[in-house]
CSV table of C-alpha atoms and ligand atoms in Angstrom, one decimal:
chain,number,residue,atom,x,y,z
A,1,MET,CA,61.5,134.5,122.5
A,2,LYS,CA,59.5,131.2,120.7
A,3,SER,CA,56.5,130.2,122.4
A,4,GLY,CA,57.3,127.7,125.5
A,5,LEU,CA,61.2,128.2,125.0
A,6,THR,CA,62.8,129.9,127.5
A,7,ILE,CA,66.3,130.9,127.1
A,8,PHE,CA,68.6,131.0,130.1
A,9,SER,CA,72.3,132.2,130.3
A,10,VAL,CA,75.3,131.5,128.2
A,11,LYS,CA,77.1,129.0,130.6
A,12,GLU,CA,74.8,126.5,129.8
A,13,GLU,CA,74.8,123.9,127.1
A,14,TYR,CA,71.8,121.4,126.6
A,15,HIS,CA,68.6,122.3,124.9
A,16,ILE,CA,66.0,119.9,126.8
A,17,ALA,CA,62.7,118.9,125.9
A,18,ILE,CA,60.2,117.2,128.6
A,19,VAL,CA,57.6,115.2,127.0
A,20,GLY,CA,54.8,114.9,129.8
A,21,ALA,CA,55.8,118.0,131.6
A,22,THR,CA,52.6,118.6,133.2
A,23,GLY,CA,52.6,114.9,135.0
A,24,ALA,CA,53.6,113.8,138.0
A,25,VAL,CA,57.2,112.6,136.6
A,26,GLY,CA,57.2,115.6,134.3
A,27,ALA,CA,57.0,117.9,137.2
A,28,GLU,CA,59.5,116.3,139.1
A,29,LEU,CA,61.8,116.4,136.3
A,30,LEU,CA,62.0,119.8,136.1
A,31,ARG,CA,62.9,120.4,139.7
A,32,VAL,CA,65.6,117.5,139.8
A,33,LEU,CA,67.1,119.3,136.7
A,34,GLU,CA,67.0,122.7,138.4
A,35,ARG,CA,68.3,121.2,141.9
A,36,ARG,CA,71.1,119.2,140.3
A,37,ASN,CA,72.1,122.2,137.9
A,38,PHE,CA,71.9,120.4,134.9
A,39,PRO,CA,73.5,122.4,132.0
A,40,VAL,CA,70.2,123.5,130.6
A,41,THR,CA,70.4,126.2,127.8
A,42,THR,CA,66.6,126.0,126.9
A,43,ILE,CA,63.5,123.9,128.0
A,44,ARG,CA,60.6,122.7,126.2
A,45,ALA,CA,57.5,121.6,127.9
A,46,LEU,CA,55.4,119.5,125.9
A,47,ALA,CA,52.0,118.0,126.9
A,48,SER,CA,48.6,117.1,125.1
A,49,GLY,CA,46.7,119.7,123.5
A,50,LYS,CA,44.6,120.1,126.7
A,51,SER,CA,47.5,121.4,128.5
A,52,ALA,CA,48.8,123.6,125.7
A,53,GLY,CA,49.2,127.3,126.9
A,54,ARG,CA,49.6,126.5,130.5
A,55,LYS,CA,52.7,127.2,132.5
A,56,VAL,CA,55.2,125.4,134.6
A,57,GLN,CA,57.9,126.8,136.4
A,58,PHE,CA,61.6,126.2,135.6
A,59,ARG,CA,64.4,128.6,137.8
A,60,ASN,CA,61.6,130.8,138.3
A,61,GLN,CA,60.7,131.3,135.1
A,62,PRO,CA,57.2,130.6,133.5
A,63,ILE,CA,57.4,127.9,130.5
A,64,ILE,CA,54.5,127.8,128.2
A,65,VAL,CA,53.4,124.4,127.6
A,66,GLU,CA,53.6,123.1,124.2
A,67,GLU,CA,51.2,120.7,122.2
A,68,LEU,CA,53.5,117.6,121.4
A,69,SER,CA,54.0,117.5,117.5
A,70,ASP,CA,56.3,116.1,114.9
A,71,HIS,CA,58.5,119.3,115.2
A,72,SER,CA,58.4,119.4,119.1
A,73,PHE,CA,62.2,118.0,118.8
A,74,ASP,CA,64.0,120.1,116.2
A,75,ASN,CA,67.2,121.6,117.8
A,76,ILE,CA,66.9,119.4,121.0
A,77,ASP,CA,69.7,117.8,122.7
A,78,ILE,CA,68.1,115.6,125.1
A,79,ALA,CA,64.4,114.5,125.4
A,80,PHE,CA,62.9,113.2,128.4
A,81,PHE,CA,59.7,111.3,128.1
A,82,SER,CA,57.2,110.7,130.7
A,83,ALA,CA,53.8,110.5,128.9
A,84,GLY,CA,53.1,106.8,128.8
A,85,GLY,CA,53.7,104.2,126.5
A,86,GLU,CA,51.6,105.2,123.6
A,87,ILE,CA,53.3,108.6,123.3
A,88,SER,CA,56.6,107.1,123.6
A,89,ARG,CA,56.0,104.4,120.9
A,90,LYS,CA,54.8,107.2,118.9
A,91,SER,CA,57.3,110.1,119.2
A,92,VAL,CA,60.4,108.5,120.7
A,93,PRO,CA,61.4,107.6,117.0
A,94,ILE,CA,60.6,111.1,115.8
A,95,ALA,CA,62.6,112.6,118.5
A,96,ARG,CA,65.7,110.4,117.7
A,97,LYS,CA,65.4,111.4,113.9
A,98,ALA,CA,65.5,114.9,114.6
A,99,GLY,CA,69.0,114.0,116.3
A,100,ALA,CA,68.1,114.3,120.5
A,101,ILE,CA,69.0,111.8,122.9
A,102,VAL,CA,65.7,110.0,124.3
A,103,ILE,CA,65.6,109.2,128.1
A,104,ASP,CA,62.2,107.3,128.4
A,105,ASN,CA,60.4,106.3,131.5
A,106,SER,CA,57.8,104.2,129.6
A,107,SER,CA,58.0,100.5,129.5
A,108,VAL,CA,58.0,100.4,125.9
A,109,PHE,CA,61.7,100.0,125.0
A,110,ARG,CA,63.3,98.6,128.3
A,111,MET,CA,63.7,95.1,127.1
A,112,ASP,CA,64.5,95.8,123.7
A,113,PRO,CA,68.4,94.5,123.4
A,114,ASP,CA,69.6,97.5,121.5
A,115,VAL,CA,68.4,99.9,124.4
A,116,PRO,CA,70.4,100.3,127.3
A,117,LEU,CA,68.0,100.1,130.7
A,118,VAL,CA,70.1,101.9,133.2
A,119,ILE,CA,70.3,102.6,137.0
A,120,PRO,CA,73.7,104.6,137.3
A,121,GLU,CA,74.6,103.3,140.5
A,122,ILE,CA,74.4,99.9,139.0
A,123,ASN,CA,75.2,99.8,135.5
A,124,GLY,CA,76.2,103.2,134.6
A,125,GLN,CA,78.6,102.1,132.0
A,126,ASP,CA,75.8,100.5,129.6
A,127,VAL,CA,75.0,104.1,128.8
A,128,LYS,CA,77.6,104.0,126.6
A,129,GLN,CA,76.2,101.4,124.3
A,130,HIS,CA,73.0,103.9,123.7
A,131,ARG,CA,72.1,104.8,120.2
A,132,GLY,CA,70.1,107.6,120.7
A,133,LEU,CA,67.8,106.0,123.6
A,134,ILE,CA,68.3,105.0,126.9
A,135,ALA,CA,65.4,103.7,128.9
A,136,ASN,CA,64.7,104.3,132.8
A,137,PRO,CA,63.5,101.2,134.6
A,138,ASN,CA,60.4,100.3,136.5
A,139,CYS,CA,60.1,102.2,139.8
A,140,THR,CA,59.6,99.2,142.0
A,141,THR,CA,62.4,97.3,140.3
A,142,ALA,CA,64.5,100.6,140.6
A,143,VAL,CA,63.9,100.8,144.4
A,144,ALA,CA,64.5,97.3,145.2
A,145,LEU,CA,67.3,96.8,143.0
A,146,MET,CA,69.2,99.7,145.0
A,147,ALA,CA,69.6,97.3,147.8
A,148,ILE,CA,69.5,93.9,146.4
A,149,TYR,CA,72.3,94.7,143.8
A,150,PRO,CA,74.9,95.8,146.6
A,151,LEU,CA,74.1,92.4,148.5
A,152,HIS,CA,74.5,90.7,145.3
A,153,ARG,CA,77.9,92.0,144.6
A,154,ALA,CA,78.8,90.9,148.1
A,155,PHE,CA,77.1,87.4,148.2
A,156,GLY,CA,75.8,86.8,144.8
A,157,VAL,CA,71.9,86.8,144.5
A,158,ARG,CA,70.0,83.7,143.2
A,159,ARG,CA,66.4,84.5,143.8
A,160,VAL,CA,64.0,86.7,145.5
A,161,PHE,CA,60.6,86.7,147.0
A,162,ALA,CA,59.0,90.1,147.5
A,163,ALA,CA,55.8,92.1,148.1
A,164,SER,CA,55.8,95.8,147.3
A,165,TYR,CA,53.9,98.7,148.8
A,166,GLN,CA,53.2,100.9,145.8
A,167,ALA,CA,52.2,104.7,146.5
A,168,VAL,CA,49.5,106.0,144.4
A,169,SER,CA,51.7,108.6,142.6
A,170,GLY,CA,53.0,105.9,141.0
A,171,SER,CA,49.9,105.7,138.8
A,172,GLY,CA,50.0,109.5,137.7
A,173,GLN,CA,48.5,112.9,139.0
A,174,ARG,CA,45.1,111.7,138.3
A,175,ALA,CA,45.7,108.6,141.0
A,176,ILE,CA,47.1,111.3,143.5
A,177,ASN,CA,43.6,113.3,143.3
A,178,GLU,CA,41.6,110.1,143.4
A,179,LEU,CA,43.1,109.4,146.8
A,180,LYS,CA,42.6,112.6,148.0
A,181,GLU,CA,38.9,112.8,147.0
A,182,GLN,CA,38.3,109.6,148.6
A,183,ILE,CA,39.9,110.5,151.9
A,184,ALA,CA,37.9,113.7,151.9
A,185,THR,CA,34.6,112.1,150.8
A,186,ALA,CA,34.8,109.5,153.7
A,187,ALA,CA,35.5,111.8,156.2
A,188,GLU,CA,31.9,113.1,155.2
A,189,ASP,CA,30.7,109.3,155.4
A,190,ARG,CA,30.2,110.0,151.6
A,191,GLN,CA,31.7,107.7,148.9
A,192,SER,CA,33.2,108.9,145.7
A,193,PRO,CA,33.8,106.6,142.6
A,194,ALA,CA,36.9,104.6,141.8
A,195,GLN,CA,38.3,105.7,138.7
A,196,ILE,CA,41.6,105.0,138.1
A,197,TYR,CA,41.8,101.7,140.2
A,198,PRO,CA,39.1,99.1,139.7
A,199,HIS,CA,38.2,99.4,143.5
A,200,PRO,CA,38.4,102.6,146.3
A,201,ILE,CA,42.1,102.9,147.4
A,202,ALA,CA,41.3,104.9,150.4
A,203,PHE,CA,41.6,102.9,153.4
A,204,ASN,CA,42.0,99.6,151.3
A,205,VAL,CA,45.3,97.9,149.5
A,206,LEU,CA,45.1,96.4,146.1
A,207,PRO,CA,46.7,93.3,145.1
A,208,HIS,CA,46.6,94.3,141.5
A,209,VAL,CA,49.2,96.8,139.7
A,210,ASP,CA,49.2,97.0,135.8
A,211,VAL,CA,47.2,94.1,134.0
A,212,PHE,CA,47.5,90.5,134.5
A,213,LEU,CA,49.4,87.7,132.5
A,214,GLU,CA,48.2,84.3,131.6
A,215,SER,CA,50.6,82.9,134.2
A,216,GLY,CA,48.5,84.9,137.1
A,217,TYR,CA,51.0,87.5,137.8
A,218,THR,CA,50.8,91.0,136.6
A,219,LYS,CA,53.1,92.8,134.3
A,220,GLU,CA,54.3,94.9,137.0
A,221,GLU,CA,55.1,91.9,138.9
A,222,MET,CA,57.1,90.6,136.3
A,223,LYS,CA,59.5,93.6,135.7
A,224,MET,CA,61.8,92.7,138.7
A,225,GLN,CA,62.7,89.8,137.4
A,226,ASN,CA,62.8,90.6,133.8
A,227,GLU,CA,64.5,94.2,134.1
A,228,GLY,CA,66.4,92.9,137.1
A,229,ARG,CA,68.1,90.5,134.9
A,230,LYS,CA,69.2,93.2,132.4
A,231,ILE,CA,70.0,95.9,134.6
A,232,MET,CA,72.5,93.5,137.1
A,233,HIS,CA,73.5,91.5,133.9
A,234,LEU,CA,72.5,88.5,135.8
A,235,PRO,CA,70.4,86.2,133.2
A,236,GLU,CA,69.3,83.7,136.1
A,237,PHE,CA,68.1,85.9,138.2
A,238,LEU,CA,64.6,84.8,139.6
A,239,ALA,CA,62.1,87.1,141.2
A,240,SER,CA,58.5,86.2,142.5
A,241,VAL,CA,56.9,89.3,143.4
A,242,THR,CA,53.3,90.4,144.5
A,243,CYS,CA,52.7,94.2,143.5
A,244,VAL,CA,50.5,95.7,145.8
A,245,ARG,CA,48.8,99.5,145.5
A,246,VAL,CA,48.5,101.1,149.1
A,247,PRO,CA,46.9,104.5,150.3
A,248,VAL,CA,50.0,106.2,150.6
A,249,TYR,CA,50.7,109.2,148.3
A,250,ARG,CA,54.4,109.0,147.8
A,251,ALA,CA,57.1,106.5,147.9
A,252,HIS,CA,57.3,102.7,147.2
A,253,SER,CA,58.2,100.0,149.9
A,254,VAL,CA,59.1,96.6,149.1
A,255,ALA,CA,59.6,93.6,151.6
A,256,VAL,CA,62.3,91.3,150.1
A,257,SER,CA,63.5,87.8,151.1
A,258,ALA,CA,66.6,87.1,148.8
A,259,GLU,CA,68.5,83.9,148.7
A,260,PHE,CA,72.3,84.1,147.9
A,261,GLU,CA,75.2,81.8,146.7
A,262,LYS,CA,77.3,82.5,149.4
A,263,LYS,CA,76.8,82.3,153.2
A,264,VAL,CA,75.6,85.7,154.6
A,265,SER,CA,75.5,87.4,157.8
A,266,VAL,CA,73.4,90.2,159.3
A,267,GLU,CA,76.5,92.1,160.2
A,268,GLN,CA,78.2,92.1,156.7
A,269,ALA,CA,74.9,92.7,154.7
A,270,ARG,CA,74.5,95.8,157.0
A,271,GLU,CA,78.3,96.9,156.2
A,272,VAL,CA,77.5,96.2,152.7
A,273,LEU,CA,74.4,98.2,152.7
A,274,ALA,CA,75.7,101.4,154.7
A,275,LYS,CA,78.5,101.7,152.3
A,276,ALA,CA,76.2,101.3,149.0
A,277,PRO,CA,75.8,104.5,146.7
A,278,GLY,CA,72.3,105.7,146.8
A,279,LEU,CA,71.2,104.1,149.9
A,280,GLU,CA,71.2,104.7,153.7
A,281,LEU,CA,71.0,102.1,156.3
A,282,VAL,CA,68.2,103.2,158.5
A,283,ASP,CA,68.3,99.8,161.0
A,284,GLU,CA,67.3,100.3,164.6
A,285,PRO,CA,64.2,98.4,165.1
A,286,GLN,CA,64.8,98.7,168.8
A,287,LYS,CA,64.3,102.6,168.6
A,288,ASN,CA,61.3,102.3,166.0
A,289,ARG,CA,63.8,103.2,163.4
A,290,TYR,CA,63.0,101.6,159.9
A,291,PRO,CA,62.9,103.0,156.5
A,292,MET,CA,58.8,104.4,155.8
A,293,PRO,CA,57.1,106.1,152.8
A,294,LEU,CA,56.7,109.4,154.9
A,295,ASN,CA,60.5,109.5,155.6
A,296,VAL,CA,61.7,108.8,152.2
A,297,ALA,CA,59.2,111.2,150.1
A,298,GLY,CA,61.3,113.8,148.2
A,299,LYS,CA,64.3,112.4,149.1
A,300,ASP,CA,66.9,111.3,146.4
A,301,ASN,CA,68.4,108.2,148.3
A,302,CYS,CA,66.7,105.1,148.9
A,303,GLU,CA,66.5,103.6,152.4
A,304,VAL,CA,66.9,99.9,153.6
A,305,GLY,CA,66.3,98.5,157.0
A,306,ARG,CA,64.8,95.3,158.8
A,307,VAL,CA,67.7,93.5,157.6
A,308,ARG,CA,67.5,89.9,159.5
A,309,LEU,CA,68.6,86.1,158.6
A,310,ASP,CA,65.5,84.9,156.7
A,311,CYS,CA,64.3,81.9,158.7
A,312,ALA,CA,62.8,80.3,155.5
A,313,LEU,CA,65.9,80.2,153.1
A,314,ALA,CA,69.2,79.1,153.3
A,315,ASN,CA,71.8,82.0,152.9
A,316,GLY,CA,68.8,84.3,153.0
A,317,LEU,CA,68.1,87.8,154.2
A,318,ALA,CA,64.9,89.7,154.6
A,319,LEU,CA,65.1,93.3,154.5
A,320,TRP,CA,62.7,96.3,153.8
A,321,VAL,CA,63.4,99.1,151.2
A,322,SER,CA,61.7,102.4,150.7
A,323,GLY,CA,62.5,105.0,148.2
A,324,ASP,CA,60.8,108.0,146.4
A,325,GLN,CA,59.8,106.4,143.0
A,326,LEU,CA,59.1,109.8,141.4
A,327,LEU,CA,62.9,110.4,142.2
A,328,LYS,CA,64.7,107.2,142.4
A,329,GLY,CA,62.0,105.5,140.4
A,330,ALA,CA,62.0,107.9,137.6
A,331,ALA,CA,63.0,111.8,137.5
A,332,LEU,CA,66.2,111.4,139.3
A,333,ASN,CA,67.2,108.4,137.9
A,334,ALA,CA,66.6,109.9,134.4
A,335,VAL,CA,68.5,113.1,135.3
A,336,GLN,CA,71.2,110.9,136.5
A,337,ILE,CA,71.6,109.2,133.2
A,338,ALA,CA,71.6,112.4,131.3
A,339,GLU,CA,74.3,113.6,133.6
A,340,LEU,CA,76.2,110.3,132.7
A,341,LEU,CA,76.0,111.4,128.9
B,401,NAP,N1,54.5,108.0,138.4
B,401,NAP,C1,55.8,107.3,138.6
B,401,NAP,O1,55.8,106.9,139.7
B,401,NAP,C2,56.2,106.7,137.7
B,401,NAP,C3,57.4,106.0,137.9
B,401,NAP,C4,58.0,105.8,136.6
B,401,NAP,C5,57.7,105.7,135.4
B,401,NAP,N2,56.5,106.4,135.0
B,401,NAP,C6,56.1,106.5,133.8
B,401,NAP,O2,56.1,108.0,133.5
B,401,NAP,C7,55.0,108.0,132.6
B,401,NAP,C8,54.0,109.4,133.1
B,401,NAP,O3,53.9,109.0,134.2
B,401,NAP,P1,53.1,109.9,135.2
B,401,NAP,O4,53.1,109.3,136.6
B,401,NAP,O5,54.0,111.5,135.4
B,401,NAP,O6,51.5,110.3,134.4
B,401,NAP,P2,50.7,111.6,134.7
B,401,NAP,O7,50.8,112.3,136.0
B,401,NAP,O8,49.4,111.1,134.4
B,401,NAP,O9,51.2,112.5,133.6
B,401,NAP,C9,51.2,112.1,132.1
B,401,NAP,C10,51.5,113.2,131.6
B,401,NAP,O10,51.6,113.0,130.0
B,401,NAP,C11,50.9,113.9,129.1
B,401,NAP,N3,50.2,113.3,127.9
B,401,NAP,C12,49.2,112.6,128.2
B,401,NAP,N4,48.5,112.7,126.5
B,401,NAP,C13,49.5,113.2,126.0
B,401,NAP,C14,49.5,113.1,124.9
B,401,NAP,N5,48.8,112.9,123.6
B,401,NAP,N6,50.6,114.0,124.1
B,401,NAP,C15,51.6,114.6,125.0
B,401,NAP,N7,51.5,114.4,126.2
B,401,NAP,C16,50.6,113.8,126.7
B,401,NAP,C17,50.1,114.6,130.1
B,401,NAP,O11,49.7,115.8,129.8
B,401,NAP,P3,48.2,116.8,129.9
B,401,NAP,O12,48.6,117.1,131.2
B,401,NAP,O13,48.4,117.3,128.8
B,401,NAP,O14,47.5,115.6,130.0
B,401,NAP,C18,51.0,114.6,131.4
B,401,NAP,O15,51.9,115.6,131.1
B,401,NAP,C19,54.1,106.9,132.1
B,401,NAP,O16,54.9,106.0,131.1
B,401,NAP,C20,54.6,105.6,133.2
B,401,NAP,O17,54.5,104.7,133.2
B,401,NAP,C21,56.0,106.8,136.1
């Protein structure tokens, strides 16, 4: 047995590499591949040199983490990338050249016209156009579109106004540790320094996700419009978004006000949302039932609720979506793409 390469039973078919296997998304990718019984023959766990030799688990077997190198993709069929944009920019071309099909979680290739950007429930057919690389969408965009797209099919969406409530796991394992540390030290009346974020995240909300652009929006905020246009094949789609980081460990939520071409009703909207794939309608406000991060964390389906006529828009609906961004916004969506292949 080669280091870091574990051989599994003969009925399975694909040689898989995970770049960033020790990270928040990478760990989830291993779990999702296992849980969905993806046909894996071998799995290669890749990370930086500092994690080489560590072990991750797949199907109760330890897999030794290898340092990413130019030879990491020899004999690999499918490579999942979740190690950040810089690594994707450098190593995705190497993986493609070695013959692997790449599913990339970074934002580097998402808007490249030659690269399909796919949410299987929305534009799964776009996978057919791939040339060895498929991009996974932004996590907040993915969660929001799971509810916006079915409504678009029914009523024709024109524009949305949205605010996100994004969990710290969206910034990776180190941000999870930072929130834990800040909560623990606050309990002892001490303060631990902010390292990942520019300000403390415990007991705070930061209207700042990703870098600021000249327009005043952040890069993250523009992803819903840019990626939404590409995924929904809707070049006129408009989205004005404020992205907010909140002290939640896992699962993003988005408050959406959407304006449609056609007249909308709450009953019709609920009917459409209840039938949408990958989505559950949780909308009984009188019983205090609505989507919440604690309820969707670890769940494949996103949840939508608080559906009401938007009082400030013509043909508008206001709604609230929550979804586990490590799953639908990253690992689950990536594995669903691999399943389409
Ligand atoms: N977190 C989310 O909800 C989410 C959602 C959608 C997309 N994404 C995207 O997914 C990617 C990973 O995010 P994450 O949250 O999982 O981050 P993370 O927890 O910080 O993990 C980063 C991973 O990248 C590896 N890495 C870092 N430098 C490397 C190098 N030089 N060579 C090889 N591997 C290296 C790390 O390995 P070491 O252990 O060796 O440092 C680790 O496995 C990012 O592009 C992010 O934008 C994240």
